[in-house]
Amino acid sequence: RTYYTYFAREFDAIYAHFGQSTFAKPYLKNVDNINGIEGTGSTAYYRAKDKRSPHNAYASFAGIQRAIGQLHYSQEYDPEYEGHFLFARTGKEAELKGADAREAWKVRPGYKYNDPWFEYHEDDGLYYRYQYGDVHKGDEGPIAVKNIIIQYCSAGYYATTDYRNINVHEDSWGYFITGGKAEDITWKKDGEFGVTHYYDATGEEIVLNPGKTWICIATTNDMGMAKIEGKN
């Protein structure tokens, strides 16, 4: 998707992908990328027999590393990259105390497809993710994060196709959730390829708590389904 290339460029990342839409392909020139169906694709990816094609393509860390070497991509950050976020100092929790701060023990971003939500666990201060009616698990067990950012974007479709065109450049708003509370935020992207910054109601850049952060990119049409619930 076109907007994936902007996210990859924003984080100065190497974008590994298998296939591309016709609309997104021209944007690949803007980012170091490893294409699964062209060039070094057979180096980074392989086909397994557990599923039918085209849903049986996998990548391995070793294969991606070999492809990076063949493409001569750097794995060091560009000197101009200054990072994305502000973090609270170790041992000093960032608390949401603004006038619009409210309890956030159960959070639904508003997606319809897999009906995801997050639940806050006070014992460890983490938000656990659920989808399809059950716990969302990764290789290390249930997925849990310290911070959640919900970023609402205007969106449409390319021509008469089903390909989403999400506008990740036009300033909009969302939510920042951490420590059992939520607040309204606005967001702004620095130019076409720059960093996205998030601001609280006073115009100050938000401060994240050290730990994992889950950023939900949702459309403005999803806002009606979003819900933030308190403890009781």
JSON list of C-alpha atoms in Angstrom, two decimals:
[
{"chain": "A", "resi": 1, "resn": "ARG", "atom": "CA", "xyz": [0.00, 0.00, 0.00]},
{"chain": "A", "resi": 2, "resn": "THR", "atom": "CA", "xyz": [1.14, 3.54, -0.71]},
{"chain": "A", "resi": 3, "resn": "TYR", "atom": "CA", "xyz": [0.94, 4.64, 2.91]},
{"chain": "A", "resi": 4, "resn": "TYR", "atom": "CA", "xyz": [3.20, 1.76, 4.00]},
{"chain": "A", "resi": 5, "resn": "THR", "atom": "CA", "xyz": [6.04, 3.32, 2.02]},
{"chain": "A", "resi": 6, "resn": "TYR", "atom": "CA", "xyz": [5.55, 6.58, 3.91]},
{"chain": "A", "resi": 7, "resn": "PHE", "atom": "CA", "xyz": [5.66, 4.77, 7.27]},
{"chain": "A", "resi": 8, "resn": "ALA", "atom": "CA", "xyz": [8.83, 2.93, 6.28]},
{"chain": "A", "resi": 9, "resn": "ARG", "atom": "CA", "xyz": [10.52, 6.13, 5.11]},
{"chain": "A", "resi": 10, "resn": "GLU", "atom": "CA", "xyz": [9.40, 7.93, 8.25]},
{"chain": "A", "resi": 11, "resn": "PHE", "atom": "CA", "xyz": [11.23, 5.43, 10.46]},
{"chain": "A", "resi": 12, "resn": "ASP", "atom": "CA", "xyz": [14.22, 5.20, 8.10]},
{"chain": "A", "resi": 13, "resn": "ALA", "atom": "CA", "xyz": [13.37, 1.51, 7.77]},
{"chain": "A", "resi": 14, "resn": "ILE", "atom": "CA", "xyz": [14.05, -1.14, 5.14]},
{"chain": "A", "resi": 15, "resn": "TYR", "atom": "CA", "xyz": [10.61, -2.12, 3.85]},
{"chain": "A", "resi": 16, "resn": "ALA", "atom": "CA", "xyz": [10.16, -5.86, 3.27]},
{"chain": "A", "resi": 17, "resn": "HIS", "atom": "CA", "xyz": [7.05, -6.69, 1.26]},
{"chain": "A", "resi": 18, "resn": "PHE", "atom": "CA", "xyz": [5.67, -9.43, -0.95]},
{"chain": "A", "resi": 19, "resn": "GLY", "atom": "CA", "xyz": [3.83, -7.87, -3.86]},
{"chain": "A", "resi": 20, "resn": "GLN", "atom": "CA", "xyz": [2.39, -4.41, -4.33]},
{"chain": "A", "resi": 21, "resn": "SER", "atom": "CA", "xyz": [-0.65, -2.66, -5.70]},
{"chain": "A", "resi": 22, "resn": "THR", "atom": "CA", "xyz": [-0.39, -0.91, -9.06]},
{"chain": "A", "resi": 23, "resn": "PHE", "atom": "CA", "xyz": [-0.99, 2.40, -7.30]},
{"chain": "A", "resi": 24, "resn": "ALA", "atom": "CA", "xyz": [1.73, 1.87, -4.70]},
{"chain": "A", "resi": 25, "resn": "LYS", "atom": "CA", "xyz": [4.48, 0.53, -6.93]},
{"chain": "A", "resi": 26, "resn": "PRO", "atom": "CA", "xyz": [5.79, 3.95, -8.09]},
{"chain": "A", "resi": 27, "resn": "TYR", "atom": "CA", "xyz": [6.28, 4.96, -4.44]},
{"chain": "A", "resi": 28, "resn": "LEU", "atom": "CA", "xyz": [8.72, 2.12, -3.77]},
{"chain": "A", "resi": 29, "resn": "LYS", "atom": "CA", "xyz": [11.47, 4.28, -5.25]},
{"chain": "A", "resi": 30, "resn": "ASN", "atom": "CA", "xyz": [11.20, 6.47, -2.14]},
{"chain": "A", "resi": 31, "resn": "VAL", "atom": "CA", "xyz": [12.29, 3.76, 0.31]},
{"chain": "A", "resi": 32, "resn": "ASP", "atom": "CA", "xyz": [14.85, 0.93, 0.56]},
{"chain": "A", "resi": 33, "resn": "ASN", "atom": "CA", "xyz": [12.71, -2.14, -0.05]},
{"chain": "A", "resi": 34, "resn": "ILE", "atom": "CA", "xyz": [12.95, -5.90, -0.49]},
{"chain": "A", "resi": 35, "resn": "ASN", "atom": "CA", "xyz": [10.34, -7.01, -3.01]},
{"chain": "A", "resi": 36, "resn": "GLY", "atom": "CA", "xyz": [9.12, -10.59, -2.75]},
{"chain": "A", "resi": 37, "resn": "ILE", "atom": "CA", "xyz": [8.17, -10.90, -6.41]},
{"chain": "A", "resi": 38, "resn": "GLU", "atom": "CA", "xyz": [11.03, -9.03, -8.05]},
{"chain": "A", "resi": 39, "resn": "GLY", "atom": "CA", "xyz": [14.81, -8.79, -7.80]},
{"chain": "A", "resi": 40, "resn": "THR", "atom": "CA", "xyz": [16.12, -10.50, -4.67]},
{"chain": "A", "resi": 41, "resn": "GLY", "atom": "CA", "xyz": [12.71, -11.86, -3.69]},
{"chain": "A", "resi": 42, "resn": "SER", "atom": "CA", "xyz": [13.79, -15.51, -3.81]},
{"chain": "A", "resi": 43, "resn": "THR", "atom": "CA", "xyz": [16.69, -14.69, -1.48]},
{"chain": "A", "resi": 44, "resn": "ALA", "atom": "CA", "xyz": [14.58, -13.15, 1.28]},
{"chain": "A", "resi": 45, "resn": "TYR", "atom": "CA", "xyz": [11.41, -15.23, 0.94]},
{"chain": "A", "resi": 46, "resn": "TYR", "atom": "CA", "xyz": [10.42, -18.83, 0.44]},
{"chain": "A", "resi": 47, "resn": "ARG", "atom": "CA", "xyz": [7.30, -20.88, -0.21]},
{"chain": "A", "resi": 48, "resn": "ALA", "atom": "CA", "xyz": [6.06, -23.42, 2.32]},
{"chain": "A", "resi": 49, "resn": "LYS", "atom": "CA", "xyz": [3.61, -26.29, 1.84]},
{"chain": "A", "resi": 50, "resn": "ASP", "atom": "CA", "xyz": [1.33, -25.54, 4.79]},
{"chain": "A", "resi": 51, "resn": "LYS", "atom": "CA", "xyz": [-1.00, -23.30, 2.74]},
{"chain": "A", "resi": 52, "resn": "ARG", "atom": "CA", "xyz": [-2.03, -22.84, -0.85]},
{"chain": "A", "resi": 53, "resn": "SER", "atom": "CA", "xyz": [-0.33, -20.21, -3.00]},
{"chain": "A", "resi": 54, "resn": "PRO", "atom": "CA", "xyz": [-0.31, -17.21, -2.85]},
{"chain": "A", "resi": 55, "resn": "HIS", "atom": "CA", "xyz": [-0.77, -17.39, 0.93]},
{"chain": "A", "resi": 56, "resn": "ASN", "atom": "CA", "xyz": [2.26, -19.58, 1.64]},
{"chain": "A", "resi": 57, "resn": "ALA", "atom": "CA", "xyz": [5.08, -17.05, 1.29]},
{"chain": "A", "resi": 58, "resn": "TYR", "atom": "CA", "xyz": [7.35, -16.54, 4.29]},
{"chain": "A", "resi": 59, "resn": "ALA", "atom": "CA", "xyz": [10.46, -14.56, 5.12]},
{"chain": "A", "resi": 60, "resn": "SER", "atom": "CA", "xyz": [13.40, -15.58, 7.29]},
{"chain": "A", "resi": 61, "resn": "PHE", "atom": "CA", "xyz": [15.73, -13.29, 9.19]},
{"chain": "A", "resi": 62, "resn": "ALA", "atom": "CA", "xyz": [18.74, -14.88, 7.51]},
{"chain": "A", "resi": 63, "resn": "GLY", "atom": "CA", "xyz": [17.17, -14.47, 4.07]},
{"chain": "A", "resi": 64, "resn": "ILE", "atom": "CA", "xyz": [16.36, -10.82, 4.68]},
{"chain": "A", "resi": 65, "resn": "GLN", "atom": "CA", "xyz": [19.92, -10.20, 5.85]},
{"chain": "A", "resi": 66, "resn": "ARG", "atom": "CA", "xyz": [21.29, -11.81, 2.68]},
{"chain": "A", "resi": 67, "resn": "ALA", "atom": "CA", "xyz": [18.99, -9.66, 0.53]},
{"chain": "A", "resi": 68, "resn": "ILE", "atom": "CA", "xyz": [20.05, -6.50, 2.39]},
{"chain": "A", "resi": 69, "resn": "GLY", "atom": "CA", "xyz": [23.65, -7.38, 1.63]},
{"chain": "A", "resi": 70, "resn": "GLN", "atom": "CA", "xyz": [22.94, -7.99, -2.05]},
{"chain": "A", "resi": 71, "resn": "LEU", "atom": "CA", "xyz": [21.09, -4.68, -2.32]},
{"chain": "A", "resi": 72, "resn": "HIS", "atom": "CA", "xyz": [23.79, -2.82, -0.37]},
{"chain": "A", "resi": 73, "resn": "TYR", "atom": "CA", "xyz": [21.28, -1.25, 2.02]},
{"chain": "A", "resi": 74, "resn": "SER", "atom": "CA", "xyz": [22.61, 0.39, 5.18]},
{"chain": "A", "resi": 75, "resn": "GLN", "atom": "CA", "xyz": [21.31, -0.84, 8.54]},
{"chain": "A", "resi": 76, "resn": "GLU", "atom": "CA", "xyz": [22.45, 2.31, 10.31]},
{"chain": "A", "resi": 77, "resn": "TYR", "atom": "CA", "xyz": [20.13, 5.25, 10.86]},
{"chain": "A", "resi": 78, "resn": "ASP", "atom": "CA", "xyz": [20.60, 8.22, 8.59]},
{"chain": "A", "resi": 79, "resn": "PRO", "atom": "CA", "xyz": [22.45, 11.02, 10.45]},
{"chain": "A", "resi": 80, "resn": "GLU", "atom": "CA", "xyz": [19.42, 13.27, 9.95]},
{"chain": "A", "resi": 81, "resn": "TYR", "atom": "CA", "xyz": [17.04, 10.85, 11.71]},
{"chain": "A", "resi": 82, "resn": "GLU", "atom": "CA", "xyz": [16.41, 12.17, 15.24]},
{"chain": "A", "resi": 83, "resn": "GLY", "atom": "CA", "xyz": [13.84, 9.65, 16.43]},
{"chain": "A", "resi": 84, "resn": "HIS", "atom": "CA", "xyz": [10.11, 9.93, 16.87]},
{"chain": "A", "resi": 85, "resn": "PHE", "atom": "CA", "xyz": [9.06, 10.14, 20.47]},
{"chain": "A", "resi": 86, "resn": "LEU", "atom": "CA", "xyz": [9.67, 11.74, 23.84]},
{"chain": "A", "resi": 87, "resn": "PHE", "atom": "CA", "xyz": [9.89, 9.29, 26.75]},
{"chain": "A", "resi": 88, "resn": "ALA", "atom": "CA", "xyz": [9.49, 9.71, 30.48]},
{"chain": "A", "resi": 89, "resn": "ARG", "atom": "CA", "xyz": [12.63, 9.25, 32.52]},
{"chain": "A", "resi": 90, "resn": "THR", "atom": "CA", "xyz": [13.20, 5.81, 34.02]},
{"chain": "A", "resi": 91, "resn": "GLY", "atom": "CA", "xyz": [11.44, 5.59, 37.36]},
{"chain": "A", "resi": 92, "resn": "LYS", "atom": "CA", "xyz": [9.20, 8.58, 36.65]},
{"chain": "A", "resi": 93, "resn": "GLU", "atom": "CA", "xyz": [5.83, 7.59, 35.21]},
{"chain": "A", "resi": 94, "resn": "ALA", "atom": "CA", "xyz": [4.22, 9.86, 32.63]},
{"chain": "A", "resi": 95, "resn": "GLU", "atom": "CA", "xyz": [0.67, 10.52, 33.84]},
{"chain": "A", "resi": 96, "resn": "LEU", "atom": "CA", "xyz": [-2.16, 12.04, 31.86]},
{"chain": "A", "resi": 97, "resn": "LYS", "atom": "CA", "xyz": [-3.43, 14.95, 33.95]},
{"chain": "A", "resi": 98, "resn": "GLY", "atom": "CA", "xyz": [-4.97, 17.27, 31.37]},
{"chain": "A", "resi": 99, "resn": "ALA", "atom": "CA", "xyz": [-8.50, 18.59, 31.61]},
{"chain": "A", "resi": 100, "resn": "ASP", "atom": "CA", "xyz": [-9.69, 16.02, 29.07]},
{"chain": "A", "resi": 101, "resn": "ALA", "atom": "CA", "xyz": [-7.95, 13.00, 30.67]},
{"chain": "A", "resi": 102, "resn": "ARG", "atom": "CA", "xyz": [-10.33, 10.18, 31.57]},
{"chain": "A", "resi": 103, "resn": "GLU", "atom": "CA", "xyz": [-10.23, 6.55, 32.58]},
{"chain": "A", "resi": 104, "resn": "ALA", "atom": "CA", "xyz": [-9.33, 4.06, 29.85]},
{"chain": "A", "resi": 105, "resn": "TRP", "atom": "CA", "xyz": [-9.58, 0.45, 30.99]},
{"chain": "A", "resi": 106, "resn": "LYS", "atom": "CA", "xyz": [-11.06, -0.94, 27.80]},
{"chain": "A", "resi": 107, "resn": "VAL", "atom": "CA", "xyz": [-10.25, 0.64, 24.43]},
{"chain": "A", "resi": 108, "resn": "ARG", "atom": "CA", "xyz": [-11.77, -0.10, 21.03]},
{"chain": "A", "resi": 109, "resn": "PRO", "atom": "CA", "xyz": [-10.08, 1.75, 18.14]},
{"chain": "A", "resi": 110, "resn": "GLY", "atom": "CA", "xyz": [-13.12, 1.25, 15.90]},
{"chain": "A", "resi": 111, "resn": "TYR", "atom": "CA", "xyz": [-11.92, -1.30, 13.33]},
{"chain": "A", "resi": 112, "resn": "LYS", "atom": "CA", "xyz": [-14.71, -3.51, 12.04]},
{"chain": "A", "resi": 113, "resn": "TYR", "atom": "CA", "xyz": [-12.84, -6.39, 10.41]},
{"chain": "A", "resi": 114, "resn": "ASN", "atom": "CA", "xyz": [-11.27, -8.23, 13.36]},
{"chain": "A", "resi": 115, "resn": "ASP", "atom": "CA", "xyz": [-13.01, -6.26, 16.14]},
{"chain": "A", "resi": 116, "resn": "PRO", "atom": "CA", "xyz": [-9.84, -5.59, 18.19]},
{"chain": "A", "resi": 117, "resn": "TRP", "atom": "CA", "xyz": [-9.72, -4.07, 21.65]},
{"chain": "A", "resi": 118, "resn": "PHE", "atom": "CA", "xyz": [-7.27, -3.47, 24.50]},
{"chain": "A", "resi": 119, "resn": "GLU", "atom": "CA", "xyz": [-7.80, -4.15, 28.21]},
{"chain": "A", "resi": 120, "resn": "TYR", "atom": "CA", "xyz": [-5.76, -2.45, 30.92]},
{"chain": "A", "resi": 121, "resn": "HIS", "atom": "CA", "xyz": [-4.17, -4.60, 33.65]},
{"chain": "A", "resi": 122, "resn": "GLU", "atom": "CA", "xyz": [-3.49, -2.51, 36.71]},
{"chain": "A", "resi": 123, "resn": "ASP", "atom": "CA", "xyz": [-1.07, -5.07, 38.18]},
{"chain": "A", "resi": 124, "resn": "ASP", "atom": "CA", "xyz": [1.57, -4.53, 35.48]},
{"chain": "A", "resi": 125, "resn": "GLY", "atom": "CA", "xyz": [0.35, -1.30, 33.88]},
{"chain": "A", "resi": 126, "resn": "LEU", "atom": "CA", "xyz": [0.01, -2.86, 30.42]},
{"chain": "A", "resi": 127, "resn": "TYR", "atom": "CA", "xyz": [-2.75, -2.96, 27.82]},
{"chain": "A", "resi": 128, "resn": "TYR", "atom": "CA", "xyz": [-3.47, -6.48, 26.53]},
{"chain": "A", "resi": 129, "resn": "ARG", "atom": "CA", "xyz": [-4.74, -6.82, 22.99]},
{"chain": "A", "resi": 130, "resn": "TYR", "atom": "CA", "xyz": [-7.70, -8.94, 21.91]},
{"chain": "A", "resi": 131, "resn": "GLN", "atom": "CA", "xyz": [-9.14, -9.72, 18.48]},
{"chain": "A", "resi": 132, "resn": "TYR", "atom": "CA", "xyz": [-11.69, -12.12, 17.00]},
{"chain": "A", "resi": 133, "resn": "GLY", "atom": "CA", "xyz": [-13.16, -12.44, 20.50]},
{"chain": "A", "resi": 134, "resn": "ASP", "atom": "CA", "xyz": [-10.03, -13.81, 22.17]},
{"chain": "A", "resi": 135, "resn": "VAL", "atom": "CA", "xyz": [-6.54, -12.92, 23.41]},
{"chain": "A", "resi": 136, "resn": "HIS", "atom": "CA", "xyz": [-4.11, -11.87, 20.67]},
{"chain": "A", "resi": 137, "resn": "LYS", "atom": "CA", "xyz": [-0.96, -13.96, 21.12]},
{"chain": "A", "resi": 138, "resn": "GLY", "atom": "CA", "xyz": [2.49, -13.69, 19.61]},
{"chain": "A", "resi": 139, "resn": "ASP", "atom": "CA", "xyz": [5.49, -15.98, 19.83]},
{"chain": "A", "resi": 140, "resn": "GLU", "atom": "CA", "xyz": [6.12, -14.83, 23.41]},
{"chain": "A", "resi": 141, "resn": "GLY", "atom": "CA", "xyz": [2.53, -15.12, 24.61]},
{"chain": "A", "resi": 142, "resn": "PRO", "atom": "CA", "xyz": [-0.25, -12.50, 24.95]},
{"chain": "A", "resi": 143, "resn": "ILE", "atom": "CA", "xyz": [0.57, -9.20, 23.27]},
{"chain": "A", "resi": 144, "resn": "ALA", "atom": "CA", "xyz": [0.70, -6.33, 25.76]},
{"chain": "A", "resi": 145, "resn": "VAL", "atom": "CA", "xyz": [1.89, -2.74, 25.39]},
{"chain": "A", "resi": 146, "resn": "LYS", "atom": "CA", "xyz": [2.59, 0.25, 27.62]},
{"chain": "A", "resi": 147, "resn": "ASN", "atom": "CA", "xyz": [1.22, 2.94, 25.31]},
{"chain": "A", "resi": 148, "resn": "ILE", "atom": "CA", "xyz": [-1.50, 3.14, 22.66]},
{"chain": "A", "resi": 149, "resn": "ILE", "atom": "CA", "xyz": [-1.80, 5.86, 20.05]},
{"chain": "A", "resi": 150, "resn": "ILE", "atom": "CA", "xyz": [-4.91, 5.95, 17.88]},
{"chain": "A", "resi": 151, "resn": "GLN", "atom": "CA", "xyz": [-4.34, 8.07, 14.79]},
{"chain": "A", "resi": 152, "resn": "TYR", "atom": "CA", "xyz": [-7.44, 8.83, 12.73]},
{"chain": "A", "resi": 153, "resn": "CYS", "atom": "CA", "xyz": [-6.88, 9.64, 9.05]},
{"chain": "A", "resi": 154, "resn": "SER", "atom": "CA", "xyz": [-9.16, 10.59, 6.20]},
{"chain": "A", "resi": 155, "resn": "ALA", "atom": "CA", "xyz": [-9.39, 7.78, 3.66]},
{"chain": "A", "resi": 156, "resn": "GLY", "atom": "CA", "xyz": [-10.93, 6.71, 0.41]},
{"chain": "A", "resi": 157, "resn": "TYR", "atom": "CA", "xyz": [-10.30, 4.26, -2.43]},
{"chain": "A", "resi": 158, "resn": "TYR", "atom": "CA", "xyz": [-8.26, 4.39, -5.60]},
{"chain": "A", "resi": 159, "resn": "ALA", "atom": "CA", "xyz": [-10.70, 4.91, -8.49]},
{"chain": "A", "resi": 160, "resn": "THR", "atom": "CA", "xyz": [-13.29, 2.12, -8.48]},
{"chain": "A", "resi": 161, "resn": "THR", "atom": "CA", "xyz": [-11.02, -0.45, -6.77]},
{"chain": "A", "resi": 162, "resn": "ASP", "atom": "CA", "xyz": [-10.95, -1.89, -3.25]},
{"chain": "A", "resi": 163, "resn": "TYR", "atom": "CA", "xyz": [-7.46, -0.49, -2.64]},
{"chain": "A", "resi": 164, "resn": "ARG", "atom": "CA", "xyz": [-7.45, 1.86, 0.33]},
{"chain": "A", "resi": 165, "resn": "ASN", "atom": "CA", "xyz": [-5.93, 5.31, 0.00]},
{"chain": "A", "resi": 166, "resn": "ILE", "atom": "CA", "xyz": [-5.25, 6.52, 3.55]},
{"chain": "A", "resi": 167, "resn": "ASN", "atom": "CA", "xyz": [-4.12, 10.13, 3.93]},
{"chain": "A", "resi": 168, "resn": "VAL", "atom": "CA", "xyz": [-1.24, 10.07, 6.44]},
{"chain": "A", "resi": 169, "resn": "HIS", "atom": "CA", "xyz": [-0.24, 13.67, 5.70]},
{"chain": "A", "resi": 170, "resn": "GLU", "atom": "CA", "xyz": [-3.32, 15.74, 6.45]},
{"chain": "A", "resi": 171, "resn": "ASP", "atom": "CA", "xyz": [-3.35, 16.93, 10.09]},
{"chain": "A", "resi": 172, "resn": "SER", "atom": "CA", "xyz": [-6.03, 15.21, 12.16]},
{"chain": "A", "resi": 173, "resn": "TRP", "atom": "CA", "xyz": [-6.65, 13.93, 15.69]},
{"chain": "A", "resi": 174, "resn": "GLY", "atom": "CA", "xyz": [-6.80, 10.81, 17.82]},
{"chain": "A", "resi": 175, "resn": "TYR", "atom": "CA", "xyz": [-6.16, 9.44, 21.31]},
{"chain": "A", "resi": 176, "resn": "PHE", "atom": "CA", "xyz": [-3.17, 8.74, 23.53]},
{"chain": "A", "resi": 177, "resn": "ILE", "atom": "CA", "xyz": [-3.69, 6.01, 26.13]},
{"chain": "A", "resi": 178, "resn": "THR", "atom": "CA", "xyz": [-1.33, 4.99, 28.93]},
{"chain": "A", "resi": 179, "resn": "GLY", "atom": "CA", "xyz": [-1.49, 4.14, 32.62]},
{"chain": "A", "resi": 180, "resn": "GLY", "atom": "CA", "xyz": [-5.24, 3.54, 32.64]},
{"chain": "A", "resi": 181, "resn": "LYS", "atom": "CA", "xyz": [-6.11, 6.94, 31.16]},
{"chain": "A", "resi": 182, "resn": "ALA", "atom": "CA", "xyz": [-6.75, 8.50, 27.76]},
{"chain": "A", "resi": 183, "resn": "GLU", "atom": "CA", "xyz": [-6.54, 11.99, 26.33]},
{"chain": "A", "resi": 184, "resn": "ASP", "atom": "CA", "xyz": [-7.39, 13.64, 23.02]},
{"chain": "A", "resi": 185, "resn": "ILE", "atom": "CA", "xyz": [-4.45, 14.40, 20.76]},
{"chain": "A", "resi": 186, "resn": "THR", "atom": "CA", "xyz": [-3.73, 15.98, 17.40]},
{"chain": "A", "resi": 187, "resn": "TRP", "atom": "CA", "xyz": [-1.05, 14.79, 15.00]},
{"chain": "A", "resi": 188, "resn": "LYS", "atom": "CA", "xyz": [1.05, 16.42, 12.31]},
{"chain": "A", "resi": 189, "resn": "LYS", "atom": "CA", "xyz": [3.54, 14.97, 9.84]},
{"chain": "A", "resi": 190, "resn": "ASP", "atom": "CA", "xyz": [6.75, 16.83, 8.99]},
{"chain": "A", "resi": 191, "resn": "GLY", "atom": "CA", "xyz": [6.55, 17.11, 5.22]},
{"chain": "A", "resi": 192, "resn": "GLU", "atom": "CA", "xyz": [6.06, 14.24, 2.80]},
{"chain": "A", "resi": 193, "resn": "PHE", "atom": "CA", "xyz": [8.59, 11.86, 4.33]},
{"chain": "A", "resi": 194, "resn": "GLY", "atom": "CA", "xyz": [9.12, 13.32, 7.80]},
{"chain": "A", "resi": 195, "resn": "VAL", "atom": "CA", "xyz": [8.26, 12.20, 11.31]},
{"chain": "A", "resi": 196, "resn": "THR", "atom": "CA", "xyz": [4.70, 12.22, 12.67]},
{"chain": "A", "resi": 197, "resn": "HIS", "atom": "CA", "xyz": [4.38, 14.10, 15.96]},
{"chain": "A", "resi": 198, "resn": "TYR", "atom": "CA", "xyz": [1.52, 13.85, 18.44]},
{"chain": "A", "resi": 199, "resn": "TYR", "atom": "CA", "xyz": [0.34, 16.73, 20.63]},
{"chain": "A", "resi": 200, "resn": "ASP", "atom": "CA", "xyz": [-1.91, 17.07, 23.67]},
{"chain": "A", "resi": 201, "resn": "ALA", "atom": "CA", "xyz": [-4.64, 19.68, 24.15]},
{"chain": "A", "resi": 202, "resn": "THR", "atom": "CA", "xyz": [-2.10, 22.30, 25.26]},
{"chain": "A", "resi": 203, "resn": "GLY", "atom": "CA", "xyz": [-0.03, 21.86, 22.10]},
{"chain": "A", "resi": 204, "resn": "GLU", "atom": "CA", "xyz": [2.80, 20.05, 23.89]},
{"chain": "A", "resi": 205, "resn": "GLU", "atom": "CA", "xyz": [4.25, 16.89, 22.36]},
{"chain": "A", "resi": 206, "resn": "ILE", "atom": "CA", "xyz": [3.07, 13.82, 24.26]},
{"chain": "A", "resi": 207, "resn": "VAL", "atom": "CA", "xyz": [5.48, 11.92, 26.51]},
{"chain": "A", "resi": 208, "resn": "LEU", "atom": "CA", "xyz": [5.38, 8.12, 26.28]},
{"chain": "A", "resi": 209, "resn": "ASN", "atom": "CA", "xyz": [6.15, 5.71, 29.09]},
{"chain": "A", "resi": 210, "resn": "PRO", "atom": "CA", "xyz": [9.13, 3.44, 28.36]},
{"chain": "A", "resi": 211, "resn": "GLY", "atom": "CA", "xyz": [7.94, 0.17, 26.85]},
{"chain": "A", "resi": 212, "resn": "LYS", "atom": "CA", "xyz": [6.12, -1.06, 23.78]},
{"chain": "A", "resi": 213, "resn": "THR", "atom": "CA", "xyz": [3.79, 1.28, 21.90]},
{"chain": "A", "resi": 214, "resn": "TRP", "atom": "CA", "xyz": [0.97, 0.21, 19.58]},
{"chain": "A", "resi": 215, "resn": "ILE", "atom": "CA", "xyz": [-0.05, 2.80, 16.98]},
{"chain": "A", "resi": 216, "resn": "CYS", "atom": "CA", "xyz": [-3.49, 2.20, 15.47]},
{"chain": "A", "resi": 217, "resn": "ILE", "atom": "CA", "xyz": [-3.94, 3.81, 12.07]},
{"chain": "A", "resi": 218, "resn": "ALA", "atom": "CA", "xyz": [-7.70, 4.13, 11.72]},
{"chain": "A", "resi": 219, "resn": "THR", "atom": "CA", "xyz": [-9.92, 6.02, 9.32]},
{"chain": "A", "resi": 220, "resn": "THR", "atom": "CA", "xyz": [-12.19, 8.87, 10.30]},
{"chain": "A", "resi": 221, "resn": "ASN", "atom": "CA", "xyz": [-15.08, 6.58, 9.35]},
{"chain": "A", "resi": 222, "resn": "ASP", "atom": "CA", "xyz": [-14.04, 4.26, 12.20]},
{"chain": "A", "resi": 223, "resn": "MET", "atom": "CA", "xyz": [-14.46, 6.95, 14.84]},
{"chain": "A", "resi": 224, "resn": "GLY", "atom": "CA", "xyz": [-18.14, 6.16, 15.28]},
{"chain": "A", "resi": 225, "resn": "MET", "atom": "CA", "xyz": [-17.26, 2.63, 16.42]},
{"chain": "A", "resi": 226, "resn": "ALA", "atom": "CA", "xyz": [-14.46, 3.71, 18.78]},
{"chain": "A", "resi": 227, "resn": "LYS", "atom": "CA", "xyz": [-15.07, 3.38, 22.50]},
{"chain": "A", "resi": 228, "resn": "ILE", "atom": "CA", "xyz": [-13.03, 4.16, 25.61]},
{"chain": "A", "resi": 229, "resn": "GLU", "atom": "CA", "xyz": [-14.48, 2.75, 28.84]},
{"chain": "A", "resi": 230, "resn": "GLY", "atom": "CA", "xyz": [-13.58, 3.35, 32.48]},
{"chain": "A", "resi": 231, "resn": "LYS", "atom": "CA", "xyz": [-12.95, 0.82, 35.23]},
{"chain": "A", "resi": 232, "resn": "ASN", "atom": "CA", "xyz": [-16.56, 0.34, 36.24]}
]
